[in-house]
């Protein structure tokens, strides 16, 4: 890797709110990367994740069990999960010993969905910064459900949490709008898609909110929040349809650029050339990535599923 020692490892820290699609992303991205010829190791850092759909190289559940913590310390799921992450932070030699034999792999870290872990709690950030000391160059891949584009107020809150996450996690960063295969089912968006992905002039969002009597009272607050996001001008999104290889390719190019992987000698050829060589027309994911029928856009449902619904 240009500028990278032979021991340098690369990977993605997959973060985002509960249900945003992190685990499904790790499955889809790992299949895509393996088709590209990368040796992939998926590491589960979410003690609440059970029934993992992917081949898990390291599972934090071997170190600390959320159920045990909740029982022993009489904590709820959220407090229990934060305790587990603090316990992992205090026992990083365990994680290092697990990762060492995987040198040469490309890592995907499937992280917990608690928003506070990415906006103000320090455990996850210090785990990432410790990994940087181990010469593991990560890109934070932050998933946000594209459903939030359907409501201006929700989109403003997503902009704020995305900005707070970027400033707190302190990693090269890519924001994704996930579940784009469902976007048409959410009804007509107020603006076209690149308004949301490029985060263009947010004053239009405010106009939209002002028309709602409930939000009219909070106009000044919304103006300040929008101004904060615009002042930093850090937030933008890449739309992701996890079942579409061109969509994943665009995400991977942004991720590889962010953490410097793309400047490496390992893949002299451009990613596109790698894709067409490795993918061909017949590349397909091994399953619907565990996306339950109820989440599948009708176009994705097979004929027999449709027949069953008649
Ligand atoms: N249609 C569709 N459904 C998806 C997609 N990604 C995830 N889902 C569904 O959304 C639900 C949540 O997905 P997960 O991958 O478990 O989300 P997560 O972020 O790991 O959730 P937590 O582990 O609870 O934080 C599952 O039922 C998935 O099948 C997608 O791209 N499209
Ligand atoms: Mg998950």
PDB file of N, CA and C in Angstrom, residues 7 14 19 24-25 34 36 41 85 102 110 119 125 137 147 180 188 191 200 218 230 236 246 268-269 289 297:
ATOM      1  N   UNK A   7       2.204  -4.184   7.292  1.00  0.00           N
ATOM      2  CA  UNK A   7       1.310  -4.703   8.353  1.00  0.00           C
ATOM      3  C   UNK A   7      -0.003  -3.924   8.374  1.00  0.00           C
ATOM      4  N   UNK A  14     -18.920  -0.181  10.753  1.00  0.00           N
ATOM      5  CA  UNK A  14     -20.295  -0.003  10.246  1.00  0.00           C
ATOM      6  C   UNK A  14     -21.191   0.432  11.410  1.00  0.00           C
ATOM      7  N   UNK A  19     -31.643  -0.894  13.459  1.00  0.00           N
ATOM      8  CA  UNK A  19     -32.527  -1.213  12.328  1.00  0.00           C
ATOM      9  C   UNK A  19     -32.178  -0.496  11.043  1.00  0.00           C
ATOM     10  N   UNK A  24     -27.093  -6.357   7.771  1.00  0.00           N
ATOM     11  CA  UNK A  24     -27.392  -6.731   6.378  1.00  0.00           C
ATOM     12  C   UNK A  24     -26.321  -6.173   5.453  1.00  0.00           C
ATOM     13  N   UNK A  25     -25.872  -4.953   5.728  1.00  0.00           N
ATOM     14  CA  UNK A  25     -24.796  -4.332   4.940  1.00  0.00           C
ATOM     15  C   UNK A  25     -23.523  -5.168   5.055  1.00  0.00           C
ATOM     16  N   UNK A  34     -15.640 -10.435  -1.363  1.00  0.00           N
ATOM     17  CA  UNK A  34     -15.074 -11.762  -1.656  1.00  0.00           C
ATOM     18  C   UNK A  34     -15.131 -12.022  -3.157  1.00  0.00           C
ATOM     19  N   UNK A  36     -14.747  -9.870  -5.281  1.00  0.00           N
ATOM     20  CA  UNK A  36     -13.649  -9.056  -5.817  1.00  0.00           C
ATOM     21  C   UNK A  36     -12.292  -9.689  -5.542  1.00  0.00           C
ATOM     22  N   UNK A  41     -12.857 -10.376   6.771  1.00  0.00           N
ATOM     23  CA  UNK A  41     -13.185 -10.895   8.110  1.00  0.00           C
ATOM     24  C   UNK A  41     -14.261  -9.974   8.698  1.00  0.00           C
ATOM     25  N   UNK A  85     -19.808  -2.462  26.081  1.00  0.00           N
ATOM     26  CA  UNK A  85     -18.829  -1.724  25.258  1.00  0.00           C
ATOM     27  C   UNK A  85     -17.707  -1.179  26.144  1.00  0.00           C
ATOM     28  N   UNK A 102      -5.673 -12.681  11.883  1.00  0.00           N
ATOM     29  CA  UNK A 102      -6.439 -12.309  10.677  1.00  0.00           C
ATOM     30  C   UNK A 102      -5.715 -11.237   9.859  1.00  0.00           C
ATOM     31  N   UNK A 110     -19.183  -4.852  12.612  1.00  0.00           N
ATOM     32  CA  UNK A 110     -20.624  -4.649  12.741  1.00  0.00           C
ATOM     33  C   UNK A 110     -20.875  -4.119  14.151  1.00  0.00           C
ATOM     34  N   UNK A 119     -22.375   9.529  19.401  1.00  0.00           N
ATOM     35  CA  UNK A 119     -22.535  10.992  19.507  1.00  0.00           C
ATOM     36  C   UNK A 119     -21.893  11.563  20.766  1.00  0.00           C
ATOM     37  N   UNK A 125     -15.470   5.140  20.422  1.00  0.00           N
ATOM     38  CA  UNK A 125     -14.443   6.014  19.826  1.00  0.00           C
ATOM     39  C   UNK A 125     -13.052   5.598  20.296  1.00  0.00           C
ATOM     40  N   UNK A 137      -6.559   0.809   9.443  1.00  0.00           N
ATOM     41  CA  UNK A 137      -7.132   2.056   8.919  1.00  0.00           C
ATOM     42  C   UNK A 137      -8.605   1.846   8.558  1.00  0.00           C
ATOM     43  N   UNK A 147     -35.864   6.115   4.856  1.00  0.00           N
ATOM     44  CA  UNK A 147     -37.239   6.487   5.220  1.00  0.00           C
ATOM     45  C   UNK A 147     -37.281   7.887   5.836  1.00  0.00           C
ATOM     46  N   UNK A 180     -32.629   1.831  -0.016  1.00  0.00           N
ATOM     47  CA  UNK A 180     -33.136   2.623  -1.154  1.00  0.00           C
ATOM     48  C   UNK A 180     -34.059   1.802  -2.042  1.00  0.00           C
ATOM     49  N   UNK A 188     -44.232  10.003  -2.584  1.00  0.00           N
ATOM     50  CA  UNK A 188     -43.425  11.002  -3.301  1.00  0.00           C
ATOM     51  C   UNK A 188     -42.643  11.850  -2.283  1.00  0.00           C
ATOM     52  N   UNK A 191     -38.654  16.651  -2.322  1.00  0.00           N
ATOM     53  CA  UNK A 191     -37.638  17.160  -3.249  1.00  0.00           C
ATOM     54  C   UNK A 191     -37.035  15.978  -3.998  1.00  0.00           C
ATOM     55  N   UNK A 200     -28.541  19.940  -0.078  1.00  0.00           N
ATOM     56  CA  UNK A 200     -28.478  21.274  -0.696  1.00  0.00           C
ATOM     57  C   UNK A 200     -29.149  22.299   0.221  1.00  0.00           C
ATOM     58  N   UNK A 218     -41.565  25.976  16.400  1.00  0.00           N
ATOM     59  CA  UNK A 218     -40.132  25.691  16.631  1.00  0.00           C
ATOM     60  C   UNK A 218     -39.276  26.237  15.490  1.00  0.00           C
ATOM     61  N   UNK A 230     -25.319  23.549   8.036  1.00  0.00           N
ATOM     62  CA  UNK A 230     -24.773  24.233   6.850  1.00  0.00           C
ATOM     63  C   UNK A 230     -23.414  24.851   7.150  1.00  0.00           C
ATOM     64  N   UNK A 236     -23.109  14.737   3.789  1.00  0.00           N
ATOM     65  CA  UNK A 236     -23.754  14.371   2.525  1.00  0.00           C
ATOM     66  C   UNK A 236     -23.978  12.859   2.601  1.00  0.00           C
ATOM     67  N   UNK A 246     -24.024  -2.249  -8.480  1.00  0.00           N
ATOM     68  CA  UNK A 246     -23.479  -0.926  -8.863  1.00  0.00           C
ATOM     69  C   UNK A 246     -23.553   0.036  -7.679  1.00  0.00           C
ATOM     70  N   UNK A 268      -3.772  -2.792  -8.526  1.00  0.00           N
ATOM     71  CA  UNK A 268      -3.267  -1.834  -9.506  1.00  0.00           C
ATOM     72  C   UNK A 268      -4.397  -1.377 -10.419  1.00  0.00           C
ATOM     73  N   UNK A 269      -5.206  -2.400 -10.799  1.00  0.00           N
ATOM     74  CA  UNK A 269      -6.262  -2.015 -11.758  1.00  0.00           C
ATOM     75  C   UNK A 269      -7.317  -1.210 -11.024  1.00  0.00           C
ATOM     76  N   UNK A 289     -30.133 -11.638   1.190  1.00  0.00           N
ATOM     77  CA  UNK A 289     -29.385 -10.982   2.280  1.00  0.00           C
ATOM     78  C   UNK A 289     -30.186 -11.000   3.568  1.00  0.00           C
ATOM     79  N   UNK A 297     -39.006  -4.879  -1.533  1.00  0.00           N
ATOM     80  CA  UNK A 297     -39.868  -4.113  -2.428  1.00  0.00           C
ATOM     81  C   UNK A 297     -40.599  -5.139  -3.291  1.00  0.00           C
TER      82      UNK A 297
END
